[in-house]
Amino acid sequence: MIPDEILHREGFCYLNTRASHLLFVLRKDGRIVQANDSATRVTGDNIIGKNFCEVLVDFTWKADLHSFALDSSEEYIMSIGTVSGLPQSYYFTFQQVAEDIIAFGRLDVEELESMRKEILVLNQELNNATRELHKKNATLKRLNAEKNRFLGMAAHDLRKPIGLLMTYSGFLVEETADVLNSEHLGFLETIHASCGNMAQLVDDLLDVSAIEAGVFPLRLEHVNLAALFSASLEPNRVQACQKGVQLDVDCRGLSGAILDAAKIEQVIGNLVANAIEYSVPGAVVAVRLTCDDRFIRFFVQDHGSGILPEEVGQLFKPFQKASTVKTAGERSTGLGLLISRKIIDAHSGKIWVDSQPGQGSTFHFEIPAQGDNHRDTDEYPFDRLSI
Amino acid sequence: MISSQLYQEYLNCLLEGKRLDCTRIVQDLLDRDIPIKALYNDLFEKSLYRVGQLWEFNRISVAKEHLATAITEGLLNLVYPRLFELEHQHKGKRIVISCAANEFHQIGGKMVADICELNGWDAEFLGANMPLDHMLLHIQETKPDLVGLSLTVYFNMSSLKKGIEVIRSNFTHLDIFVGGQAFLWGGTEMLKHYSGVEYIPTLNDIEKSIKES
Ligand code: B12
């Protein structure tokens, strides 16, 4: 048998140095005069001389140690501010010994155990869900790539026969004008015009499938903006003239810029063509291109029927057409704005529309004037953000 | 839809760490098509505020509070299939929501992101304790129409201020919404010094604001 006093001494020594329990000896006013190693470790501080309330995470509530010490069998949950910055709860009992109060704090092992188990399970579930999501993501990516390939192949294979149809129907229209009656000639002209629409659709689909497949490289080059602008508008001028729409073009102070000329021409051409198509004969379409050191800004404004607010968000998505109709019943593939957005996105720019139903629409885009640095270098553009 | 009896049953399960019972209650509500906002406000938020109170009054331990939070975050996952599968009217607008640096309370901000998503916005949630440089980079790359910042701990107000200032100086015209419990202790006055910064207190308010913007 080990004598009691040795047991007490060893027990106390253990409590003082190794045990995870907290032990404080407090003066009447709450001042800490003694604390075990665990208390010092947990609080990470020299706590001797401090008031016991200072080591607690303090809300409005104040610990009334004397009343606590009246019944030493009662336990009180108190949170200690720990060295990690997050609080830890201990179950405290207080005991009056002569003039001082001894405070013991214990962790509730069962409670911690159940939290540990629960967090383990939650983490497992989270991990499994993440795995499943990654797997589904991979499948979706694969399916999407297959769809793009299919779309690309179909569009590519259709291009040739449509081209043939267009050429030969064109020949027929020209060469049989005096042989056929006007009704049959009308049929032929419809076939020819439809072939044109089909060819445009196929070209757009090819663009979209290239964009979707991520094979849509920008050929960034130094360009003269004024020359690019006038080249972009060339087809639009013919179109406007045919429809009797007036183009009001302004592009003062343009300098050089770095961009993919063919693609930006495509965007400008497309946006201006839309504006003309939604204008009535005699109307004015305003086209502006400006440029400063940092940005190229473009807008085209028509006075057509405008776009309903609930349709604005859909405009730049595939096959979306506004419910309003083009003034001469012109056809479109519903892909033009999507392609424009993708081109502007690839230039790290922004494209948007302001529209008032009944008053017309203004389509804008804005792209960096000197190319998009971070895409080229793969570096984070911290230099352009100031913190 | 959430009777006081059901709420009490849920709260008890939450405090006792009975995750499966909590899951059953929430799944049942979802199966009965409870509006997501009601689930967030009247069950998740209400019970977490109560958990915070019980902790503040030393009636429950930190472990219990952590457990209740972990369970709640797990339960939010039950909502996501419904949230993302619903055919919302896409508005073509994007919001980035983030907690201020040094702010570890993230559930409120995440709820705000979900409510924006329900209203047809593309809402990204960057998470708790977001370093400023990452947030800026993200804003630059995703070009949102709005940024939302969440702050719970009042003593972190200076992190939020710094965040607002840095966003403002880099993105002059980007509107910023701020929200979270920190503002119950003050701070709305100082927001008046910044242009384009607005305090939005609740999920109803955020819904109203994004519908208007
Ligand atoms: C869970 C929790 C934690 C968890 C958080 C984990 C997580 N995953 O989020 C952890 C353990 C990390 C934690 C830590 C701490 N916590 Co804590 N915590 C809580 C608790 C219990 C719940 C928080 C919560 O999720 N609420 C529910 C959500 C839905 O409500 P909400 O945040 O208010 O959000 C709503 C609105 O405010 C608004 N909103 C919120 N953000 C935004 C943003 C925008 C843009 C908009 C428009 C609206 C909006 O919409 C939401 C939906 O309605 C609260 C109690 C409480 N009253 O909330 C304490 C509480 C917030 N914590 C508190 C404290 C003191 C802390 C600590 C400082 C403790 C410590 N001494 O270490 C640390 C701080 C760590 C840090 N630096 O951030 C105090 C804050 C008091 C104060 N004056 O600031 C609280 C109130 C507890 C209390 N009663 O004292 N905590």
XYZ file of C-alpha atoms and ligand atoms in Angstrom:
691
model
C 0.000 0.000 0.000
C 1.251 3.453 -0.874
C 0.768 5.837 2.022
C -1.853 8.536 1.475
C 0.553 11.428 1.794
C 2.748 10.052 -0.998
C -0.313 9.490 -3.173
C -1.477 13.045 -2.485
C 1.926 14.472 -3.247
C 2.305 12.520 -6.501
C -1.298 13.241 -7.451
C -0.836 16.942 -6.859
C 2.442 16.952 -8.749
C 0.704 15.292 -11.718
C -2.214 17.737 -11.560
C 0.221 20.612 -11.451
C 2.322 19.566 -14.422
C 0.719 17.057 -16.773
C -3.026 16.828 -16.284
C -5.265 18.593 -18.816
C -7.438 19.941 -15.996
C -7.112 23.572 -15.067
C -6.248 24.561 -11.525
C -6.305 28.106 -10.229
C -5.884 29.445 -6.710
C -7.734 32.728 -6.407
C -7.779 35.495 -3.836
C -11.083 36.771 -2.545
C -11.162 39.508 -5.201
C -10.582 36.959 -7.986
C -6.837 37.626 -8.415
C -4.964 34.526 -9.588
C -2.113 33.682 -7.212
C -1.332 30.213 -8.462
C -2.109 28.213 -11.619
C -1.067 24.806 -12.925
C 0.913 24.280 -16.158
C -2.184 23.354 -18.136
C -3.808 26.703 -17.273
C -0.711 28.551 -18.452
C -0.498 26.455 -21.622
C -4.137 26.914 -22.560
C -4.232 30.650 -21.977
C -0.736 31.053 -23.419
C -0.082 33.844 -21.050
C 1.445 34.759 -17.731
C -1.748 34.830 -15.762
C -0.447 35.136 -12.207
C -1.675 38.412 -10.782
C -4.486 38.784 -13.335
C -8.111 38.592 -12.365
C -9.838 35.290 -13.097
C -12.483 37.131 -15.173
C -9.758 38.274 -17.558
C -9.019 34.731 -18.702
C -12.679 34.088 -19.420
C -14.310 35.023 -22.702
C -16.193 37.891 -21.311
C -19.710 38.748 -22.190
C -21.795 41.034 -20.034
C -21.954 38.295 -17.448
C -19.611 38.521 -14.412
C -18.544 35.485 -12.414
C -19.625 35.707 -8.774
C -16.969 33.417 -7.336
C -18.154 33.588 -3.745
C -21.604 32.373 -4.436
C -20.152 29.688 -6.708
C -17.870 28.520 -3.906
C -20.796 28.101 -1.511
C -21.712 24.860 -3.185
C -18.635 23.055 -4.419
C -20.656 20.235 -5.975
C -22.148 22.588 -8.576
C -20.428 22.849 -11.999
C -20.366 25.975 -14.156
C -19.588 26.103 -17.885
C -17.085 28.869 -18.574
C -15.191 29.645 -21.754
C -11.490 30.389 -21.576
C -9.886 32.551 -24.229
C -7.210 30.242 -25.572
C -3.919 30.909 -27.222
C -5.395 29.866 -30.621
C -7.799 32.799 -30.447
C -10.825 30.521 -30.234
C -12.545 29.907 -26.909
C -12.602 26.544 -25.115
C -15.274 25.627 -22.578
C -14.389 24.073 -19.221
C -16.674 22.818 -16.495
C -15.584 24.656 -13.339
C -16.114 23.929 -9.661
C -15.096 26.365 -6.940
C -14.096 25.552 -3.410
C -13.466 27.912 -0.535
C -10.268 27.000 1.382
C -9.534 29.382 4.249
C -9.413 32.837 2.656
C -8.774 31.614 -0.891
C -10.814 29.873 -3.581
C -9.563 26.885 -5.531
C -11.009 26.627 -9.055
C -10.837 23.336 -10.956
C -11.758 23.216 -14.637
C -12.357 20.005 -16.580
C -13.015 19.303 -20.233
C -16.057 17.194 -20.898
C -14.423 14.280 -22.672
C -17.703 12.697 -23.751
C -18.866 15.927 -25.281
C -15.583 16.440 -27.108
C -15.677 12.832 -28.228
C -19.151 13.189 -29.702
C -18.108 16.396 -31.482
C -15.013 14.683 -32.823
C -17.042 11.777 -34.127
C -19.648 14.019 -35.687
C -17.062 16.198 -37.382
C -15.301 13.090 -38.653
C -18.538 11.836 -40.182
C -19.351 15.242 -41.642
C -15.891 15.443 -43.133
C -16.251 11.993 -44.647
C -19.587 12.932 -46.164
C -18.138 16.142 -47.499
C -15.219 14.281 -48.958
C -17.465 11.712 -50.604
C -19.715 14.424 -51.971
C -16.681 16.267 -53.359
C -15.471 13.079 -55.023
C -18.869 12.494 -56.573
C -19.007 16.080 -57.789
C -15.578 15.814 -59.389
C -16.595 12.602 -61.068
C -19.808 14.144 -62.378
C -17.878 17.194 -63.487
C -15.481 15.052 -65.456
C -18.377 13.216 -67.115
C -20.055 16.492 -67.987
C -16.842 17.848 -69.443
C -16.441 14.745 -71.552
C -20.044 14.905 -72.765
C -19.658 18.574 -73.532
C -16.498 17.940 -75.506
C -18.291 15.200 -77.445
C -21.168 17.555 -78.162
C -18.735 20.184 -79.423
C -16.967 17.704 -81.612
C -20.252 16.518 -83.008
C -21.442 20.074 -83.571
C -18.163 20.976 -85.251
C -18.204 17.895 -87.467
C -21.827 18.323 -88.471
C -21.354 22.007 -89.239
C -18.168 21.325 -91.145
C -19.730 18.562 -93.244
C -22.794 20.671 -93.978
C -20.754 23.577 -95.212
C -19.821 22.020 -98.550
C -23.278 20.834 -99.692
C -24.804 24.118 -98.573
C -22.139 25.984 -100.516
C -23.014 23.908 -103.603
C -26.731 24.526 -103.161
C -26.081 28.215 -102.813
C -23.875 28.451 -105.889
C -26.161 26.392 -108.129
C -29.371 28.005 -106.934
C -27.633 31.333 -107.630
C -26.816 30.189 -111.176
C -30.397 29.055 -111.689
C -31.822 32.365 -110.476
C -29.573 34.225 -112.872
C -29.855 31.942 -115.852
C -33.508 30.901 -115.806
C -35.033 34.292 -115.162
C -36.475 34.466 -118.646
C -37.518 30.788 -118.836
C -39.432 30.391 -115.571
C -42.662 32.060 -114.615
C -42.529 34.534 -111.772
C -43.938 32.091 -109.202
C -41.275 29.477 -109.913
C -38.592 32.114 -109.969
C -39.841 33.205 -106.534
C -39.435 29.610 -105.302
C -35.859 29.570 -106.546
C -35.057 32.900 -104.916
C -36.416 31.639 -101.594
C -34.224 28.531 -101.904
C -31.224 30.723 -102.654
C -31.900 33.105 -99.717
C -32.465 30.186 -97.344
C -29.133 28.714 -98.406
C -27.519 32.026 -97.413
C -29.131 31.831 -93.974
C -28.067 28.217 -93.619
C -24.493 29.067 -94.549
C -24.470 31.820 -91.905
C -25.890 29.422 -89.303
C -23.245 26.827 -90.109
C -20.466 29.427 -89.836
C -21.841 30.593 -86.492
C -22.106 27.006 -85.254
C -18.489 26.412 -86.227
C -17.477 29.519 -84.287
C -19.502 28.431 -81.282
C -18.131 24.908 -81.285
C -14.587 26.279 -81.527
C -15.273 28.663 -78.647
C -16.879 25.967 -76.531
C -14.073 23.553 -77.220
C -11.631 26.194 -76.076
C -9.883 26.291 -79.472
C -10.493 29.921 -80.067
C -7.084 31.501 -79.957
C -6.791 35.254 -80.175
C -4.320 36.553 -82.706
C -3.300 39.687 -80.891
C -1.570 42.219 -83.109
C -0.920 45.943 -83.297
C -3.691 47.472 -85.347
C -4.676 50.875 -86.570
C -8.097 51.354 -85.004
C -9.373 53.827 -87.575
C -8.618 51.418 -90.406
C -10.157 48.519 -88.521
C -13.294 50.530 -87.805
C -13.837 51.556 -91.367
C -13.234 48.001 -92.632
C -15.723 46.590 -90.085
C -18.413 48.979 -91.220
C -17.988 48.325 -94.931
C -20.685 45.604 -95.204
C -22.915 47.561 -92.829
C -22.845 50.616 -95.094
C -24.211 48.552 -97.991
C -26.853 47.018 -95.729
C -27.876 50.433 -94.336
C -28.062 51.926 -97.772
C -30.276 49.090 -99.049
C -32.642 49.582 -96.153
C -32.578 53.382 -96.186
C -31.144 53.579 -92.678
C -28.711 56.375 -91.966
C -25.405 55.490 -90.264
C -24.076 58.264 -88.042
C -20.467 57.279 -87.465
C -18.011 59.016 -85.141
C -14.570 57.791 -84.221
C -12.377 60.703 -83.309
C -8.904 60.419 -81.810
C -8.288 56.754 -82.534
C -4.745 55.487 -82.193
C -3.113 52.075 -82.279
C -4.242 49.162 -80.165
C -3.466 45.520 -79.548
C -6.301 43.136 -80.351
C -7.500 40.394 -82.666
C -8.565 42.514 -85.628
C -10.666 39.936 -87.467
C -12.634 39.037 -84.357
C -13.275 42.596 -83.235
C -14.377 43.415 -86.801
C -16.799 40.519 -86.521
C -18.249 41.939 -83.287
C -18.625 45.475 -84.611
C -20.127 44.197 -87.856
C -22.572 42.020 -85.980
C -23.726 44.667 -83.502
C -24.175 47.307 -86.209
C -25.991 44.824 -88.469
C -28.422 44.073 -85.648
C -29.029 47.772 -85.054
C -29.823 48.281 -88.738
C -32.096 45.261 -88.789
C -34.108 46.612 -85.852
C -34.422 50.098 -87.423
C -37.131 51.309 -89.737
C -36.188 52.949 -93.033
C -35.254 56.587 -92.479
C -34.058 55.976 -88.911
C -30.587 56.914 -87.706
C -28.156 54.398 -86.166
C -25.346 56.028 -84.163
C -22.002 54.223 -84.044
C -19.149 55.424 -81.810
C -15.655 54.162 -81.198
C -13.343 55.919 -78.747
C -10.039 55.028 -77.227
C -7.763 56.204 -74.455
C -4.560 54.764 -72.984
C -6.401 51.969 -71.232
C -9.652 51.147 -72.968
C -11.362 50.952 -76.314
C -15.044 51.765 -75.993
C -17.686 51.122 -78.591
C -21.399 51.614 -78.779
C -24.112 51.403 -81.367
C -27.492 52.954 -80.743
C -30.707 52.268 -82.581
C -34.197 53.706 -82.182
C -35.968 50.430 -82.728
C -38.495 48.702 -80.522
C -36.031 48.055 -77.648
C -35.762 44.944 -75.514
C -38.016 43.897 -72.655
C -36.162 44.014 -69.292
C -36.770 40.305 -68.639
C -35.186 39.432 -71.987
C -32.024 41.465 -71.522
C -30.302 38.793 -69.421
C -30.978 36.124 -72.032
C -29.589 38.044 -74.986
C -26.011 36.890 -74.839
C -26.947 33.239 -74.557
C -27.200 30.621 -77.321
C -30.153 30.763 -79.693
C -31.811 33.631 -77.864
C -33.849 36.015 -79.872
C -35.770 38.909 -78.490
C -39.519 38.745 -78.881
C -39.394 41.936 -80.915
C -39.076 41.400 -84.650
C -36.672 42.875 -87.110
C -38.306 45.572 -89.143
C -37.896 43.897 -92.526
C -38.327 40.375 -91.201
C -34.583 39.689 -91.451
C -33.452 36.257 -90.262
C -30.804 35.595 -87.680
C -29.170 32.538 -86.202
C -29.504 33.629 -82.582
C -25.796 33.014 -82.116
C -24.364 36.396 -83.090
C -24.526 37.994 -79.649
C -23.174 34.862 -77.973
C -20.193 34.871 -80.325
C -19.691 38.602 -79.744
C -19.716 38.079 -75.993
C -17.216 35.257 -76.207
C -14.902 37.381 -78.345
C -15.141 40.308 -75.926
C -14.645 37.964 -72.944
C -11.545 36.558 -74.599
C -10.234 40.124 -74.823
C -10.952 40.523 -71.058
C -13.594 43.066 -71.865
C -17.204 43.634 -71.070
C -20.252 43.751 -73.331
C -23.677 44.967 -72.311
C -26.877 46.566 -73.488
C -28.985 49.487 -72.297
C -32.469 49.301 -73.618
C -35.817 51.003 -73.209
C -38.780 49.211 -74.739
C -40.261 51.473 -77.374
C -37.218 53.728 -77.530
C -34.399 51.560 -78.799
C -31.262 49.846 -77.606
C -27.619 50.724 -77.178
C -25.080 47.921 -77.272
C -21.711 48.699 -75.701
C -18.415 46.968 -75.368
C -15.206 47.915 -73.663
C -11.861 46.128 -74.028
C -8.348 46.884 -72.835
C -6.530 48.950 -75.434
C -3.214 47.204 -75.072
C -4.260 43.554 -74.953
C -4.786 41.542 -71.839
C -1.456 41.220 -70.069
C -2.238 38.507 -67.603
C -3.562 36.075 -70.160
C -0.343 36.288 -72.113
C 2.035 36.022 -69.237
C -0.038 33.782 -67.000
C 0.957 36.018 -64.140
C -1.421 37.530 -61.661
C -1.893 41.178 -62.480
C -1.119 42.350 -58.960
C 0.625 45.350 -60.436
C -2.695 46.610 -61.737
C -4.489 46.209 -58.383
C -3.470 48.370 -55.509
C -4.002 47.206 -51.954
C -44.646 26.495 -42.261
C -42.344 25.988 -39.292
C -44.516 25.692 -36.214
C -43.023 26.644 -32.860
C -43.284 23.004 -31.875
C -41.274 21.879 -34.890
C -38.710 24.608 -34.286
C -38.323 23.502 -30.662
C -37.913 19.882 -31.691
C -35.248 20.879 -34.210
C -33.422 23.092 -31.700
C -33.330 20.297 -29.129
C -31.938 17.854 -31.677
C -29.378 20.435 -32.767
C -28.219 21.054 -29.223
C -27.974 17.357 -28.538
C -25.952 16.862 -31.708
C -28.597 14.615 -33.272
C -27.633 15.253 -36.853
C -29.803 12.580 -38.410
C -32.921 13.872 -36.675
C -32.125 17.395 -37.822
C -31.609 16.070 -41.349
C -34.961 14.318 -41.258
C -36.752 17.504 -40.178
C -35.099 19.630 -42.851
C -35.547 17.085 -45.631
C -39.176 16.784 -44.701
C -39.628 20.554 -44.924
C -37.872 20.600 -48.295
C -40.077 17.771 -49.534
C -43.045 19.875 -48.546
C -41.584 22.688 -50.662
C -40.782 25.107 -47.897
C -39.546 28.404 -49.358
C -35.770 28.456 -48.969
C -35.812 31.903 -47.376
C -38.172 30.697 -44.654
C -35.973 27.684 -43.987
C -32.937 29.945 -43.671
C -34.517 32.630 -41.495
C -36.992 30.709 -39.411
C -35.008 27.540 -38.786
C -31.276 27.881 -39.416
C -30.740 31.501 -38.422
C -33.162 31.467 -35.517
C -31.646 28.330 -34.015
C -28.068 29.553 -34.472
C -28.879 32.873 -32.795
C -30.310 30.850 -29.927
C -27.194 28.685 -29.827
C -25.090 31.865 -29.642
C -27.205 33.159 -26.798
C -26.950 29.930 -24.835
C -23.206 30.012 -25.284
C -23.044 33.650 -24.250
C -24.909 32.809 -21.045
C -22.606 29.856 -20.379
C -25.446 27.426 -20.712
C -23.710 25.378 -23.379
C -20.067 24.778 -24.192
C -18.055 25.843 -27.215
C -18.017 22.203 -28.296
C -21.807 22.124 -28.452
C -21.870 25.410 -30.333
C -19.298 24.136 -32.849
C -21.233 20.946 -33.283
C -24.493 22.816 -33.913
C -22.722 24.975 -36.493
C -21.107 22.011 -38.235
C -24.482 20.271 -38.404
C -26.142 23.390 -39.803
C -23.496 23.789 -42.509
C -24.023 20.144 -43.413
C -27.780 20.738 -43.638
C -27.260 23.611 -46.065
C -26.025 20.960 -48.509
C -29.531 19.491 -48.566
C -30.783 22.749 -50.040
C -28.313 22.946 -52.921
C -29.885 20.372 -55.257
C -33.107 22.332 -55.103
C -31.359 25.687 -55.308
C -29.392 24.876 -58.428
C -31.893 22.647 -60.180
C -34.714 25.157 -60.074
C -35.187 26.919 -63.390
C -34.586 30.506 -62.326
C -35.116 33.405 -64.641
C -31.474 34.236 -65.246
C -30.860 37.935 -65.024
C -27.376 37.854 -66.502
C -26.050 39.606 -63.392
C -23.243 38.507 -61.159
C -22.549 39.112 -57.477
C -19.473 38.096 -55.534
C -19.993 37.653 -51.798
C -17.213 37.341 -49.321
C -16.500 37.589 -45.629
C -14.109 40.316 -44.560
C -10.535 39.315 -43.759
C -10.295 37.777 -40.284
C -14.012 37.057 -40.251
C -14.805 33.392 -39.641
C -18.583 33.550 -39.565
C -19.644 32.472 -43.025
C -23.150 31.029 -42.860
C -24.942 34.388 -43.191
C -22.933 35.380 -46.271
C -23.539 32.015 -47.848
C -27.291 32.397 -47.331
C -27.175 35.782 -49.030
C -25.421 34.194 -52.015
C -28.105 31.508 -52.201
C -30.922 34.048 -52.106
C -29.289 35.994 -54.949
C -29.016 32.745 -56.889
C -32.738 32.108 -56.314
C -33.407 35.520 -57.818
C -31.621 34.666 -61.038
C -28.240 36.167 -60.199
C -25.031 34.305 -60.681
C -23.770 34.400 -57.092
C -20.327 33.349 -56.032
C -19.423 32.881 -52.410
C -15.741 33.209 -51.624
C -15.916 32.052 -48.010
C -14.663 33.047 -44.586
C -11.537 35.036 -43.802
C -10.904 36.057 -47.387
C -7.530 37.735 -47.942
C -8.018 41.048 -49.706
C -5.649 40.377 -52.594
C -7.517 37.195 -53.501
C -10.818 38.979 -53.368
C -9.558 41.763 -55.641
C -8.187 39.321 -58.123
C -11.427 37.441 -58.165
C -13.393 40.628 -58.748
C -11.097 41.543 -61.588
C -11.456 38.169 -63.231
C -15.191 37.686 -62.829
C -16.276 41.304 -63.301
C -19.331 41.209 -61.037
C -22.105 43.781 -61.084
C -22.113 43.870 -57.292
C -19.953 42.857 -54.366
C -21.365 41.797 -50.982
C -19.261 41.849 -47.839
C -20.287 40.103 -44.648
C -19.135 41.102 -41.182
C -20.232 39.538 -37.904
C -17.648 40.516 -35.322
C -17.795 44.236 -34.619
C -14.109 44.368 -33.697
C -13.292 43.447 -37.295
C -14.876 46.643 -38.611
C -11.448 47.958 -39.598
C -10.907 44.940 -41.918
C -14.199 45.699 -43.577
C -13.319 49.374 -43.974
C -10.030 48.447 -45.541
C -11.850 46.062 -47.875
C -14.297 48.759 -48.953
C -11.520 51.288 -49.534
C -9.426 48.944 -51.599
C -12.363 47.803 -53.730
C -13.417 51.409 -54.241
C -9.953 52.534 -55.314
C -9.541 49.667 -57.785
C -13.086 49.445 -59.104
C -14.525 52.938 -58.932
C -18.032 52.172 -60.079
C -18.609 48.793 -58.472
C -21.472 48.911 -55.969
C -20.865 47.286 -52.604
C -23.470 45.852 -50.263
C -22.472 45.147 -46.681
C -24.350 43.158 -44.079
C -24.063 41.001 -41.009
C -24.535 41.205 -37.276
C -21.579 43.515 -36.662
C -23.778 46.409 -37.741
C -26.118 45.817 -34.822
C -23.356 47.386 -32.739
C -22.909 50.357 -35.072
C -20.878 51.196 -38.118
C -23.632 52.234 -40.523
C -22.705 55.907 -40.003
C -19.189 55.472 -41.317
C -20.552 53.875 -44.489
C -21.895 57.283 -45.512
C -18.326 58.399 -46.216
C -18.150 56.002 -49.143
C -19.980 56.264 -52.409
C -21.870 53.239 -53.692
C -21.795 51.368 -50.378
C -25.039 50.285 -48.788
C -25.938 48.407 -45.614
C -28.488 45.661 -46.253
C -29.756 44.046 -43.059
C -31.835 41.030 -44.073
C -32.491 38.447 -46.760
C -35.748 40.227 -47.634
C -33.843 43.466 -48.116
C -31.206 41.927 -50.330
C -33.925 40.389 -52.444
C -35.612 43.754 -52.821
C -32.364 45.536 -53.622
C -31.216 43.178 -56.335
C -34.641 43.230 -57.918
C -34.358 47.009 -58.144
C -30.773 47.138 -59.344
C -21.399 29.674 -35.493
C -20.710 30.765 -34.759
C -19.317 30.792 -34.783
C -18.500 29.826 -35.634
C -18.649 30.218 -37.125
C -18.444 29.062 -38.072
C -19.028 29.286 -39.437
N -18.917 28.262 -40.240
O -19.581 30.324 -39.806
C -17.050 30.030 -35.068
C -16.749 28.931 -34.128
C -15.932 30.123 -36.092
C -17.219 31.338 -34.279
C -16.130 32.056 -33.826
C -16.229 33.213 -33.060
N -17.370 33.774 -32.612
Co -19.086 33.193 -33.126
N -20.911 32.695 -33.377
C -21.465 31.735 -34.063
C -23.000 31.797 -33.912
C -23.438 30.791 -32.878
C -23.805 31.589 -35.179
C -23.382 32.445 -36.380
C -24.338 32.255 -37.512
O -24.051 31.520 -38.441
N -25.553 32.861 -37.461
C -26.606 32.635 -38.403
C -26.483 33.553 -39.628
C -27.443 33.127 -40.716
O -26.836 34.860 -39.234
P -26.025 36.172 -39.638
O -24.603 35.885 -39.682
O -26.496 37.280 -38.799
O -26.493 36.467 -41.151
C -27.736 37.040 -41.490
C -27.724 38.564 -41.543
O -26.825 39.150 -40.654
C -27.458 38.901 -42.967
N -26.086 38.995 -43.485
C -24.957 38.419 -43.048
N -23.918 38.714 -43.856
C -24.377 39.498 -44.836
C -23.744 40.076 -45.939
C -24.471 40.849 -46.825
C -23.797 41.448 -48.026
C -25.861 41.051 -46.600
C -26.634 41.864 -47.550
C -26.495 40.481 -45.483
C -25.764 39.695 -44.621
O -28.098 37.844 -43.656
C -28.007 36.622 -42.918
C -29.287 35.849 -43.096
O -30.392 36.509 -42.536
C -23.169 33.280 -33.453
C -24.476 33.566 -32.737
C -25.310 34.544 -33.542
N -26.042 35.408 -32.901
O -25.285 34.533 -34.747
C -21.872 33.517 -32.655
C -21.334 34.934 -32.550
C -21.534 35.658 -33.862
N -19.847 34.719 -32.307
C -19.392 35.569 -31.497
C -18.025 35.589 -31.095
C -17.672 36.550 -29.973
C -17.085 34.755 -31.713
C -15.574 34.771 -31.433
C -14.953 36.154 -31.334
C -15.355 33.948 -30.167
C -13.941 33.992 -29.632
N -13.759 34.690 -28.549
O -13.083 33.403 -30.194
C -15.017 33.976 -32.628
C -14.617 34.957 -33.730
C -13.853 34.388 -34.844
C -13.683 35.398 -35.947
N -12.568 36.093 -36.009
O -14.539 35.581 -36.773
C -20.394 36.566 -30.994
C -20.226 37.933 -31.695
C -20.415 39.083 -30.742
C -19.906 40.395 -31.308
N -20.113 41.404 -30.544
O -19.330 40.558 -32.320
C -21.748 35.813 -31.322
C -22.948 36.734 -31.617
C -22.070 34.899 -30.130
C -22.528 35.675 -28.908
N -23.751 35.524 -28.544
O -21.794 36.381 -28.322
N -18.479 31.659 -34.086
